[in-house]
CSV table of C-alpha atoms in Angstrom, one decimal:
chain,number,residue,atom,x,y,z
W,294,UNK,CA,22.7,-10.4,35.3
W,295,UNK,CA,22.8,-7.1,37.3
W,296,UNK,CA,19.6,-5.1,37.1
W,297,UNK,CA,19.5,-1.5,36.2
W,298,UNK,CA,16.8,0.7,37.6
W,299,UNK,CA,13.3,-0.2,35.8
W,300,UNK,CA,14.5,-4.0,35.3
W,301,UNK,CA,12.6,-5.2,38.3
W,302,UNK,CA,10.7,-7.7,36.3
W,303,UNK,CA,13.6,-8.9,34.3
W,304,UNK,CA,14.6,-11.9,36.6
W,305,UNK,CA,10.8,-13.3,36.8
W,306,UNK,CA,10.5,-13.3,33.0
W,307,UNK,CA,14.1,-13.9,31.9
W,308,UNK,CA,14.2,-15.3,28.3
W,309,UNK,CA,10.4,-15.5,27.9
W,310,UNK,CA,10.0,-15.3,24.2
W,311,UNK,CA,7.8,-12.5,23.0
W,312,UNK,CA,6.2,-13.1,19.6
W,313,UNK,CA,5.7,-10.2,17.0
W,314,UNK,CA,3.0,-9.5,14.4
W,315,UNK,CA,4.0,-6.8,11.8
W,316,UNK,CA,1.4,-4.3,10.9
W,317,UNK,CA,3.3,-2.3,8.5
W,318,UNK,CA,1.5,-3.3,5.4
W,319,UNK,CA,-1.9,-3.5,6.9
W,320,UNK,CA,-2.8,-1.3,9.8
W,321,UNK,CA,0.2,1.0,9.5
W,322,UNK,CA,-0.7,2.1,5.9
W,323,UNK,CA,-4.2,2.1,6.8
W,324,UNK,CA,-3.6,4.5,9.7
W,325,UNK,CA,-1.1,6.8,7.9
W,326,UNK,CA,-1.7,6.5,4.2
W,327,UNK,CA,-5.4,6.2,4.1
W,328,UNK,CA,-5.0,2.6,3.0
W,329,UNK,CA,-3.6,3.6,-0.6
W,330,UNK,CA,-0.7,1.1,-0.5
W,331,UNK,CA,-0.6,-0.5,-4.0
W,332,UNK,CA,0.7,-4.1,-4.5
W,333,UNK,CA,3.9,-2.8,-6.4
W,334,UNK,CA,4.7,-0.8,-3.2
W,335,UNK,CA,5.3,-3.7,-0.8
W,336,UNK,CA,5.2,-7.2,-2.6
W,337,UNK,CA,8.8,-6.9,-4.1
W,338,UNK,CA,10.0,-6.4,-0.5
W,339,UNK,CA,8.0,-9.3,1.1
W,340,UNK,CA,10.8,-11.9,0.7
W,341,UNK,CA,12.9,-9.8,2.7
W,342,UNK,CA,10.3,-9.3,5.4
W,343,UNK,CA,10.0,-13.2,5.4
W,344,UNK,CA,13.6,-13.3,6.6
W,345,UNK,CA,13.4,-10.9,9.6
W,346,UNK,CA,11.8,-13.0,12.2
W,347,UNK,CA,8.3,-11.9,12.5
W,348,UNK,CA,5.8,-14.6,13.8
W,349,UNK,CA,3.2,-13.4,11.6
W,350,UNK,CA,2.7,-10.6,9.0
W,351,UNK,CA,-0.7,-8.6,9.0
W,352,UNK,CA,-1.8,-8.3,5.4
W,353,UNK,CA,-5.5,-7.5,4.9
W,354,UNK,CA,-8.5,-6.3,6.9
W,355,UNK,CA,-11.7,-4.6,6.3
W,356,UNK,CA,-10.5,-1.3,5.0
W,357,UNK,CA,-7.7,-2.8,2.9
W,358,UNK,CA,-9.9,-5.2,1.2
W,359,UNK,CA,-12.6,-2.5,0.5
W,360,UNK,CA,-10.1,0.1,-0.6
W,361,UNK,CA,-8.5,-2.5,-2.9
W,362,UNK,CA,-11.9,-3.0,-4.6
W,363,UNK,CA,-13.2,0.5,-4.6
W,364,UNK,CA,-10.3,2.7,-5.1
W,365,UNK,CA,-7.1,0.8,-6.2
W,366,UNK,CA,-8.6,-1.5,-8.7
W,367,UNK,CA,-6.6,-4.4,-7.2
W,368,UNK,CA,-8.1,-7.5,-6.5
W,369,UNK,CA,-7.6,-8.3,-2.6
W,370,UNK,CA,-7.8,-12.1,-3.3
W,371,UNK,CA,-4.9,-11.7,-5.8
W,372,UNK,CA,-3.1,-9.7,-3.2
W,373,UNK,CA,-3.5,-12.6,-0.7
W,374,UNK,CA,-2.2,-15.1,-3.2
W,375,UNK,CA,0.7,-13.0,-4.5
W,376,UNK,CA,1.7,-12.4,-1.0
W,377,UNK,CA,1.8,-16.0,0.1
W,378,UNK,CA,3.8,-17.0,-2.8
W,379,UNK,CA,6.6,-14.3,-1.8
W,380,UNK,CA,6.3,-15.1,2.0
W,381,UNK,CA,6.6,-19.0,2.4
W,382,UNK,CA,8.1,-19.0,6.0
W,383,UNK,CA,6.0,-16.3,7.7
W,384,UNK,CA,2.3,-16.8,8.1
W,385,UNK,CA,0.0,-14.1,6.7
W,386,UNK,CA,-2.8,-12.7,8.8
W,387,UNK,CA,-6.2,-11.4,7.8
W,388,UNK,CA,-8.8,-9.5,10.0
W,389,UNK,CA,-12.5,-9.6,9.6
W,390,UNK,CA,-15.3,-7.8,11.6
W,391,UNK,CA,-17.3,-10.9,12.6
W,392,UNK,CA,-20.5,-11.3,10.4
W,393,UNK,CA,-19.7,-8.0,8.6
W,394,UNK,CA,-16.5,-9.5,7.3
W,395,UNK,CA,-14.7,-6.7,5.1
W,396,UNK,CA,-17.7,-4.2,4.8
W,397,UNK,CA,-20.4,-2.7,6.9
W,398,UNK,CA,-23.2,-5.1,5.9
W,399,UNK,CA,-24.3,-8.0,8.0
W,400,UNK,CA,-23.6,-11.2,5.9
W,401,UNK,CA,-25.5,-14.6,6.2
W,402,UNK,CA,-23.7,-17.6,7.6
W,403,UNK,CA,-23.0,-19.2,4.3
W,404,UNK,CA,-21.1,-16.1,3.0
W,405,UNK,CA,-19.1,-16.0,6.3
W,406,UNK,CA,-18.2,-19.6,6.0
W,407,UNK,CA,-17.2,-19.6,2.5
W,408,UNK,CA,-15.2,-16.2,3.1
W,409,UNK,CA,-12.8,-17.9,5.7
W,410,UNK,CA,-12.5,-21.0,3.5
W,411,UNK,CA,-11.5,-18.8,0.4
W,412,UNK,CA,-8.9,-17.0,2.6
W,413,UNK,CA,-7.2,-20.2,3.5
W,414,UNK,CA,-7.3,-21.2,-0.1
W,415,UNK,CA,-5.6,-17.9,-1.0
W,416,UNK,CA,-2.6,-18.6,1.1
W,417,UNK,CA,-3.8,-17.1,4.5
W,418,UNK,CA,-2.5,-19.1,7.5
W,419,UNK,CA,-3.7,-16.8,10.5
W,420,UNK,CA,-7.4,-15.5,10.9
W,421,UNK,CA,-8.2,-12.8,13.4
W,422,UNK,CA,-11.8,-11.7,14.0
W,423,UNK,CA,-13.7,-9.4,16.3
W,424,UNK,CA,-17.0,-8.0,16.8
W,425,UNK,CA,-17.5,-4.2,17.0
W,426,UNK,CA,-20.0,-4.6,19.9
W,427,UNK,CA,-18.0,-7.5,21.6
W,428,UNK,CA,-21.0,-9.7,21.0
W,429,UNK,CA,-19.3,-13.0,20.9
W,430,UNK,CA,-22.2,-14.5,19.1
W,431,UNK,CA,-21.2,-12.7,15.9
W,432,UNK,CA,-17.8,-14.4,15.8
W,433,UNK,CA,-18.7,-17.9,16.8
W,434,UNK,CA,-19.2,-19.0,13.1
W,435,UNK,CA,-16.0,-17.5,12.0
W,436,UNK,CA,-14.0,-19.3,14.8
W,437,UNK,CA,-15.6,-22.6,14.0
W,438,UNK,CA,-14.9,-22.4,10.3
W,439,UNK,CA,-11.4,-21.1,10.8
W,440,UNK,CA,-10.6,-24.1,13.1
W,441,UNK,CA,-12.2,-26.5,10.6
W,442,UNK,CA,-9.7,-25.4,7.8
W,443,UNK,CA,-6.7,-25.4,10.1
W,444,UNK,CA,-6.1,-21.7,10.5
W,445,UNK,CA,-4.4,-20.1,13.5
W,446,UNK,CA,-7.4,-18.4,14.9
W,447,UNK,CA,-7.1,-15.2,17.3
W,448,UNK,CA,-10.2,-13.9,18.8
W,449,UNK,CA,-10.3,-10.3,19.9
W,450,UNK,CA,-12.0,-8.1,22.4
W,451,UNK,CA,-12.3,-4.5,21.4
W,452,UNK,CA,-11.2,-1.8,24.1
W,453,UNK,CA,-12.8,1.3,24.9
W,454,UNK,CA,-13.2,3.6,27.8
W,455,UNK,CA,-16.8,4.1,29.4
W,456,UNK,CA,-18.5,3.4,32.8
W,457,UNK,CA,-19.7,-0.1,31.5
W,458,UNK,CA,-16.5,-1.4,29.9
W,459,UNK,CA,-14.8,-2.4,33.2
W,460,UNK,CA,-12.2,-5.2,34.0
W,461,UNK,CA,-15.1,-7.4,34.8
W,462,UNK,CA,-16.6,-7.0,31.4
W,463,UNK,CA,-13.4,-7.7,29.6
W,464,UNK,CA,-12.8,-10.7,31.6
W,465,UNK,CA,-16.2,-12.1,30.8
W,466,UNK,CA,-15.8,-11.4,27.1
W,467,UNK,CA,-12.4,-13.0,27.1
W,468,UNK,CA,-13.6,-16.1,28.8
W,469,UNK,CA,-16.4,-16.4,26.2
W,470,UNK,CA,-13.8,-16.3,23.5
W,471,UNK,CA,-11.4,-18.8,25.1
W,472,UNK,CA,-14.4,-21.2,25.5
W,473,UNK,CA,-14.6,-21.3,21.7
W,474,UNK,CA,-11.1,-22.9,21.3
W,475,UNK,CA,-9.1,-20.0,19.9
W,476,UNK,CA,-5.3,-20.2,19.7
W,477,UNK,CA,-4.9,-16.7,21.1
W,478,UNK,CA,-6.9,-14.2,22.8
W,479,UNK,CA,-6.3,-10.5,21.9
W,480,UNK,CA,-7.1,-7.0,23.2
W,481,UNK,CA,-7.7,-4.7,20.3
W,482,UNK,CA,-7.4,-0.9,21.0
W,483,UNK,CA,-8.3,0.7,17.8
W,484,UNK,CA,-8.3,4.3,19.0
W,485,UNK,CA,-5.1,4.1,21.3
W,486,UNK,CA,-6.8,4.7,24.5
W,487,UNK,CA,-4.7,2.3,26.5
W,488,UNK,CA,-2.6,3.8,29.2
W,489,UNK,CA,0.1,2.4,31.5
W,490,UNK,CA,-2.0,3.1,34.4
W,491,UNK,CA,-5.1,1.2,32.8
W,492,UNK,CA,-3.2,-1.9,31.9
W,493,UNK,CA,-2.2,-2.4,35.6
W,494,UNK,CA,-5.6,-3.9,36.3
W,495,UNK,CA,-6.9,-4.8,32.9
W,496,UNK,CA,-4.0,-7.0,31.8
W,497,UNK,CA,-3.9,-9.3,34.9
W,498,UNK,CA,-7.6,-9.7,34.5
W,499,UNK,CA,-7.3,-10.7,30.8
W,500,UNK,CA,-4.3,-12.8,31.7
W,501,UNK,CA,-6.4,-14.8,34.2
W,502,UNK,CA,-9.3,-15.0,31.9
W,503,UNK,CA,-6.9,-16.4,29.0
W,504,UNK,CA,-5.5,-19.2,31.1
W,505,UNK,CA,-2.9,-21.1,29.2
W,506,UNK,CA,-4.2,-19.4,25.9
W,507,UNK,CA,-1.4,-16.9,24.6
W,508,UNK,CA,-2.5,-13.2,25.1
W,509,UNK,CA,-1.8,-10.3,22.6
W,510,UNK,CA,-2.1,-6.7,22.7
W,511,UNK,CA,-2.9,-4.3,19.6
W,512,UNK,CA,-2.8,-0.5,20.4
W,513,UNK,CA,-2.2,2.5,18.6
W,514,UNK,CA,-0.2,5.7,19.4
W,515,UNK,CA,-2.7,8.4,19.2
W,516,UNK,CA,-2.4,9.2,22.8
W,517,UNK,CA,1.4,9.3,22.8
W,518,UNK,CA,1.4,6.4,25.3
W,519,UNK,CA,0.9,3.4,23.0
W,520,UNK,CA,4.6,2.2,23.2
W,521,UNK,CA,4.7,2.4,27.0
W,522,UNK,CA,1.3,0.9,27.4
W,523,UNK,CA,2.5,-2.2,25.1
W,524,UNK,CA,5.7,-2.6,27.0
W,525,UNK,CA,3.8,-2.7,30.4
W,526,UNK,CA,1.3,-5.1,29.0
W,527,UNK,CA,4.2,-7.5,28.3
W,528,UNK,CA,5.3,-7.1,31.8
W,529,UNK,CA,1.8,-8.0,33.1
W,530,UNK,CA,1.5,-11.1,31.0
W,531,UNK,CA,1.0,-10.4,27.3
W,532,UNK,CA,2.7,-12.8,24.9
W,533,UNK,CA,2.2,-11.3,21.4
W,534,UNK,CA,2.6,-7.7,20.5
W,535,UNK,CA,1.6,-5.8,17.3
W,536,UNK,CA,4.1,-3.4,16.0
W,537,UNK,CA,5.1,-1.6,12.7
W,538,UNK,CA,8.4,-0.4,11.2
W,539,UNK,CA,9.0,3.1,10.6
W,540,UNK,CA,7.8,5.3,8.7
W,541,UNK,CA,4.5,3.2,9.0
W,542,UNK,CA,4.4,3.3,13.0
W,543,UNK,CA,3.7,5.9,15.6
W,544,UNK,CA,1.3,8.8,15.1
W,545,UNK,CA,-2.1,7.2,14.4
W,546,UNK,CA,-0.5,3.8,13.7
W,547,UNK,CA,1.0,1.2,16.1
W,548,UNK,CA,4.0,1.3,18.4
W,549,UNK,CA,7.5,1.2,16.6
W,550,UNK,CA,9.0,-2.2,16.6
W,551,UNK,CA,12.5,-1.0,17.2
W,552,UNK,CA,11.6,0.8,20.4
W,553,UNK,CA,9.5,-2.0,21.8
W,554,UNK,CA,12.1,-4.8,20.8
W,555,UNK,CA,14.9,-2.8,22.3
W,556,UNK,CA,13.1,-2.1,25.6
W,557,UNK,CA,11.8,-5.7,26.0
W,558,UNK,CA,15.2,-7.0,25.5
W,559,UNK,CA,16.5,-4.5,28.1
W,560,UNK,CA,13.9,-6.0,30.4
W,561,UNK,CA,15.2,-9.6,29.9
W,562,UNK,CA,12.8,-11.0,27.4
W,563,UNK,CA,13.8,-12.9,24.1
W,564,UNK,CA,13.1,-11.1,20.9
W,565,UNK,CA,14.1,-13.1,17.8
W,566,UNK,CA,14.0,-10.3,15.3
W,567,UNK,CA,16.8,-9.4,13.0
W,568,UNK,CA,17.8,-5.9,13.7
W,569,UNK,CA,19.8,-5.3,10.6
W,570,UNK,CA,16.9,-6.6,8.6
W,571,UNK,CA,14.5,-4.2,10.5
W,572,UNK,CA,16.8,-1.4,9.5
W,573,UNK,CA,16.8,-2.3,5.9
W,574,UNK,CA,13.0,-2.8,6.0
W,575,UNK,CA,12.8,0.9,7.3
W,576,UNK,CA,15.0,2.4,4.7
W,577,UNK,CA,12.9,0.6,2.0
W,578,UNK,CA,9.6,2.0,3.1
W,579,UNK,CA,11.2,5.3,3.8
W,580,UNK,CA,11.9,5.3,0.1
W,581,UNK,CA,8.5,4.2,-0.8
W,582,UNK,CA,7.1,7.0,1.3
W,583,UNK,CA,9.3,9.6,-0.4
W,584,UNK,CA,8.6,8.3,-4.0
W,585,UNK,CA,4.8,8.4,-3.4
W,586,UNK,CA,4.8,11.6,-1.5
W,587,UNK,CA,3.4,9.7,1.7
W,588,UNK,CA,3.5,10.9,5.3
W,589,UNK,CA,5.7,9.4,8.0
W,590,UNK,CA,4.8,8.5,11.4
W,591,UNK,CA,6.1,10.6,14.1
W,592,UNK,CA,5.6,10.4,18.0
W,593,UNK,CA,2.4,12.1,19.2
W,594,UNK,CA,1.8,14.3,22.4
W,595,UNK,CA,-0.7,13.2,25.0
W,596,UNK,CA,-4.1,14.6,24.0
W,597,UNK,CA,-6.7,14.2,27.0
W,598,UNK,CA,-9.5,15.1,24.6
W,599,UNK,CA,-9.0,11.8,22.8
W,600,UNK,CA,-10.3,10.0,25.8
W,601,UNK,CA,-13.6,12.0,25.6
W,602,UNK,CA,-14.4,11.8,21.9
W,603,UNK,CA,-12.5,8.6,21.2
W,604,UNK,CA,-12.6,9.0,17.3
W,605,UNK,CA,-10.2,6.9,15.5
W,606,UNK,CA,-7.6,8.7,13.7
W,607,UNK,CA,-8.4,7.4,10.3
W,608,UNK,CA,-11.9,9.4,10.7
W,609,UNK,CA,-10.7,12.7,11.8
W,610,UNK,CA,-9.1,13.8,8.5
W,611,UNK,CA,-12.2,12.5,6.5
W,612,UNK,CA,-14.5,14.2,8.9
W,613,UNK,CA,-12.8,17.4,8.5
W,614,UNK,CA,-12.9,17.0,4.6
W,615,UNK,CA,-16.7,16.3,4.9
W,616,UNK,CA,-17.3,19.3,7.1
W,617,UNK,CA,-15.4,21.5,4.5
W,618,UNK,CA,-17.6,20.3,1.8
W,619,UNK,CA,-20.6,21.4,4.0
W,620,UNK,CA,-18.9,24.8,4.9
W,621,UNK,CA,-18.8,23.7,8.4
W,622,UNK,CA,-15.0,22.9,8.9
W,623,UNK,CA,-14.9,25.5,11.7
W,624,UNK,CA,-17.4,23.4,13.6
W,625,UNK,CA,-15.3,20.3,14.0
W,626,UNK,CA,-14.7,20.8,17.7
W,627,UNK,CA,-18.4,21.0,18.2
W,628,UNK,CA,-19.1,17.9,16.3
W,629,UNK,CA,-16.5,16.0,18.4
W,630,UNK,CA,-18.1,17.4,21.6
W,631,UNK,CA,-21.5,16.3,20.2
W,632,UNK,CA,-20.1,12.7,19.5
W,633,UNK,CA,-19.4,12.5,23.1
W,634,UNK,CA,-23.1,13.0,24.0
W,635,UNK,CA,-24.4,10.7,21.2
W,636,UNK,CA,-22.1,7.9,22.3
W,637,UNK,CA,-23.5,8.1,25.8
W,638,UNK,CA,-27.0,8.3,24.6
W,639,UNK,CA,-26.4,5.2,22.5
W,640,UNK,CA,-25.2,2.9,25.4
W,641,UNK,CA,-21.4,3.5,24.8
W,642,UNK,CA,-20.8,1.8,21.3
W,643,UNK,CA,-17.1,1.3,20.8
W,644,UNK,CA,-16.0,3.8,18.0
W,645,UNK,CA,-14.8,1.3,15.5
W,646,UNK,CA,-16.3,0.7,12.1
W,647,UNK,CA,-19.3,0.7,11.5
W,648,UNK,CA,-20.4,2.3,15.0
W,649,UNK,CA,-17.8,5.0,14.7
W,650,UNK,CA,-19.3,6.2,11.5
W,651,UNK,CA,-22.9,5.9,13.0
W,652,UNK,CA,-21.9,8.0,15.9
W,653,UNK,CA,-20.3,10.7,14.0
W,654,UNK,CA,-23.0,10.8,11.5
W,655,UNK,CA,-25.4,11.2,14.2
W,656,UNK,CA,-23.4,14.1,15.8
W,657,UNK,CA,-23.1,15.9,12.5
W,658,UNK,CA,-26.9,15.7,11.9
W,659,UNK,CA,-27.6,17.2,15.3
W,660,UNK,CA,-25.1,20.0,14.9
W,661,UNK,CA,-26.5,20.8,11.5
W,662,UNK,CA,-30.2,20.5,12.6
W,663,UNK,CA,-29.6,22.4,15.8
W,664,UNK,CA,-31.8,19.7,17.6
W,665,UNK,CA,-30.8,16.4,19.0
W,666,UNK,CA,-32.3,13.4,17.3
W,667,UNK,CA,-34.7,15.1,15.1
W,668,UNK,CA,-33.6,12.8,12.4
W,669,UNK,CA,-32.2,9.3,13.3
W,670,UNK,CA,-30.7,7.2,10.4
W,671,UNK,CA,-32.0,3.8,9.9
W,672,UNK,CA,-28.8,2.3,10.6
W,673,UNK,CA,-28.9,3.7,14.3
W,674,UNK,CA,-32.3,2.7,14.5
W,675,UNK,CA,-31.5,-0.9,13.7
W,676,UNK,CA,-28.5,-0.6,16.1
W,677,UNK,CA,-30.8,0.5,18.8
W,678,UNK,CA,-33.2,-2.5,18.4
W,679,UNK,CA,-30.3,-5.0,18.5
W,680,UNK,CA,-30.0,-6.0,14.8
W,681,UNK,CA,-26.1,-5.7,15.0
W,682,UNK,CA,-25.9,-7.4,18.5
W,683,UNK,CA,-25.7,-6.8,22.2
W,684,UNK,CA,-25.3,-3.2,23.4
W,685,UNK,CA,-22.9,-2.9,26.4
W,686,UNK,CA,-24.8,0.0,27.9
W,687,UNK,CA,-28.3,1.5,28.1
W,688,UNK,CA,-29.8,3.4,25.3
W,689,UNK,CA,-31.3,6.8,26.4
W,690,UNK,CA,-35.2,6.6,26.5
W,691,UNK,CA,-35.5,9.6,24.3
W,692,UNK,CA,-33.9,7.7,21.4
W,693,UNK,CA,-35.8,4.6,22.0
W,694,UNK,CA,-39.1,6.7,21.9
W,695,UNK,CA,-38.0,8.5,18.8
W,696,UNK,CA,-36.9,5.3,17.0
W,697,UNK,CA,-40.3,3.7,17.9
W,698,UNK,CA,-42.4,6.5,16.6
W,699,UNK,CA,-40.7,7.6,13.5
W,700,UNK,CA,-38.5,4.7,11.9
W,701,UNK,CA,-40.7,1.8,11.5
W,702,UNK,CA,-37.9,-0.4,13.0
W,703,UNK,CA,-39.6,-1.3,16.3
W,704,UNK,CA,-39.2,-4.8,16.8
W,705,UNK,CA,-36.2,-5.7,19.1
W,706,UNK,CA,-34.0,-8.6,18.4
W,707,UNK,CA,-32.6,-10.8,20.9
W,708,UNK,CA,-31.4,-13.8,18.9
W,709,UNK,CA,-28.0,-14.1,17.2
W,710,UNK,CA,-28.2,-11.4,14.5
W,711,UNK,CA,-26.6,-13.6,11.8
W,712,UNK,CA,-29.4,-16.0,12.2
W,713,UNK,CA,-31.9,-13.5,10.8
W,714,UNK,CA,-30.0,-13.1,7.5
W,715,UNK,CA,-31.4,-15.7,4.9
W,716,UNK,CA,-28.5,-17.6,3.0
W,717,UNK,CA,-27.3,-15.9,-0.2
W,718,UNK,CA,-24.9,-18.4,-2.3
W,719,UNK,CA,-27.6,-19.9,-4.4
W,720,UNK,CA,-29.5,-16.7,-4.9
W,721,UNK,CA,-26.2,-15.0,-6.0
W,722,UNK,CA,-25.5,-18.0,-8.5
W,723,UNK,CA,-29.1,-17.5,-9.9
W,724,UNK,CA,-29.0,-13.8,-10.2
W,725,UNK,CA,-25.3,-12.8,-11.0
W,726,UNK,CA,-23.8,-16.2,-12.0
W,727,UNK,CA,-22.2,-18.3,-13.2
W,728,UNK,CA,-19.0,-17.5,-11.4
W,729,UNK,CA,-15.6,-19.1,-12.3
W,730,UNK,CA,-14.3,-19.1,-8.7
W,731,UNK,CA,-15.5,-18.6,-5.2
W,732,UNK,CA,-13.5,-15.4,-5.2
W,733,UNK,CA,-15.7,-14.0,-7.8
W,734,UNK,CA,-18.8,-15.1,-6.0
W,735,UNK,CA,-17.8,-13.6,-2.9
W,736,UNK,CA,-16.9,-10.2,-4.5
W,737,UNK,CA,-20.4,-10.2,-5.8
W,738,UNK,CA,-21.8,-10.9,-2.2
W,739,UNK,CA,-20.0,-8.0,-1.0
W,740,UNK,CA,-20.4,-5.5,-3.8
W,741,UNK,CA,-22.8,-4.5,-6.6
W,742,UNK,CA,-22.0,-4.9,-10.2
W,743,UNK,CA,-21.3,-1.1,-10.5
W,744,UNK,CA,-18.9,-1.2,-7.6
W,745,UNK,CA,-16.8,-4.1,-9.0
W,746,UNK,CA,-16.8,-2.5,-12.4
W,747,UNK,CA,-13.2,-1.0,-11.7
W,748,UNK,CA,-11.9,-4.3,-11.4
W,749,UNK,CA,-12.9,-4.9,-15.0
W,750,UNK,CA,-14.6,-8.2,-14.6
W,751,UNK,CA,-13.9,-10.3,-17.5
W,752,UNK,CA,-14.9,-14.0,-17.1
W,753,UNK,CA,-12.9,-13.9,-13.7
W,754,UNK,CA,-12.2,-10.8,-11.9
W,755,UNK,CA,-9.4,-12.5,-10.0
W,756,UNK,CA,-7.3,-12.9,-13.2
W,757,UNK,CA,-7.3,-9.5,-14.9
W,758,UNK,CA,-3.6,-9.2,-16.0
W,759,UNK,CA,-4.9,-8.3,-19.5
W,760,UNK,CA,-6.4,-5.2,-18.3
W,761,UNK,CA,-5.1,-2.0,-20.0
W,762,UNK,CA,-5.1,1.6,-19.0
W,763,UNK,CA,-7.7,2.2,-21.7
W,764,UNK,CA,-10.0,-0.5,-20.4
W,765,UNK,CA,-9.8,1.0,-16.9
W,766,UNK,CA,-10.5,4.6,-18.1
W,767,UNK,CA,-13.6,3.5,-20.0
W,768,UNK,CA,-14.9,1.4,-17.0
W,769,UNK,CA,-14.3,4.2,-14.6
W,770,UNK,CA,-16.3,6.7,-16.7
W,771,UNK,CA,-19.2,4.3,-16.4
W,772,UNK,CA,-19.1,3.6,-12.7
W,773,UNK,CA,-17.2,5.6,-10.2
W,774,UNK,CA,-16.4,3.6,-7.0
W,775,UNK,CA,-18.9,4.5,-4.3
W,776,UNK,CA,-17.6,5.4,-0.8
W,777,UNK,CA,-17.5,3.5,2.2
W,778,UNK,CA,-19.9,4.3,5.2
W,779,UNK,CA,-22.3,6.3,3.3
W,780,UNK,CA,-25.4,7.2,5.3
W,781,UNK,CA,-27.8,9.5,3.4
W,782,UNK,CA,-29.9,12.0,5.7
W,783,UNK,CA,-32.2,14.9,5.0
W,784,UNK,CA,-29.7,17.7,5.3
W,785,UNK,CA,-26.5,16.1,4.2
W,786,UNK,CA,-24.9,13.1,2.5
W,787,UNK,CA,-22.0,12.2,4.8
W,788,UNK,CA,-19.3,9.8,3.9
W,789,UNK,CA,-16.9,8.8,6.7
W,790,UNK,CA,-14.0,6.5,6.4
W,791,UNK,CA,-12.5,4.8,9.6
W,792,UNK,CA,-10.0,2.3,10.9
W,793,UNK,CA,-10.8,-1.4,11.2
């Protein structure tokens, strides 16, 4: 066919089929609706989504699982099963944070193994995992178990911008993941930092490292460059793209599927999506947004400051709220500036949960106290000493000295962090059992009894159709859901929620 300007790659990639994973009901609602999408808002429409032609539908990740339990009073295992029943053709995807699974805690191997097996038993067909530090040791067990139960397994490397996160670094990490036998290798960009310029060298490096393993790209639109970066990634070898449908695309969410699909078709790629079905899906979720007074995604303008502080969009509004409670909202810019210094001093951790919360918390403490590192939370001390895994950069000596002299956490860890956590299943059975299902046992592993109280645990928390509004009101009076990412310090009690 004749090529118009900008179609220079169409002949070489003619009819290559690009696969799509839809993020509307997982990352889209997490990024734009504070993860407050309830079952009744999307389950009725899943049979229609099942017919559109997505290769996978993204359903549950850390924030979704956690908010279901703590705030929505909906059982996430039940969400998986109900969704799988309504979506027989399109495989459903679940994300976990390596050994941290759906929360911030580091879990023992037996809990990690059982979690993945129960995901498969709940109807999940695709399993995606990453480690927030890109320490591949923290996802080895997850990948091994997922393969054992027959799930499609995608291993992700998490993208950031720093002097140490180079093409060579990402190529090495990708090769380590491919060697574990994954079905795809992905680049996860939680803060939307990718640019068309950056992918020109990064994607070829990842493509070479991946070999014959499919390469996928997951990026957000916070910089205003997400859609262009995603299309350019396909030109440079990506096989699978993560997109969402309006109104749960753009802004802090992922690229809009209509734009990406249309541009790829113009470039000569094969896109097997039903455009009429996408239009109906967009209309449905627009009605859901309107009926529930939820925001809609809109294109963003380029913000160069994003590349300095790199704070995920899901954290900014929560941070502003917390600073307002401390009568410090006017110092938001100062806190973000301080976060730049803290991240550098901590060896450039990637600002994804839980390390985004750690960095922001330390930045707020520094600003509140007017002195850097006068107080260092135990979570950061443990990070510095390797309890969460390998640190990409060098931690500032002043922090190492402060941790060694004040925290009591002064034994560095060099082995796989998960190996340090003792098995928990038998202990849970003895202390909080008996359990009627593996799902109940796992919920008890992730949460305390008071945190689970809103689910109204009656014999089996997975079967609570008999719950009444009166039941829920009485339980909520006794135990209010505690917040995610709570870190208690001397001058403030800070609670920050971030994206997966």
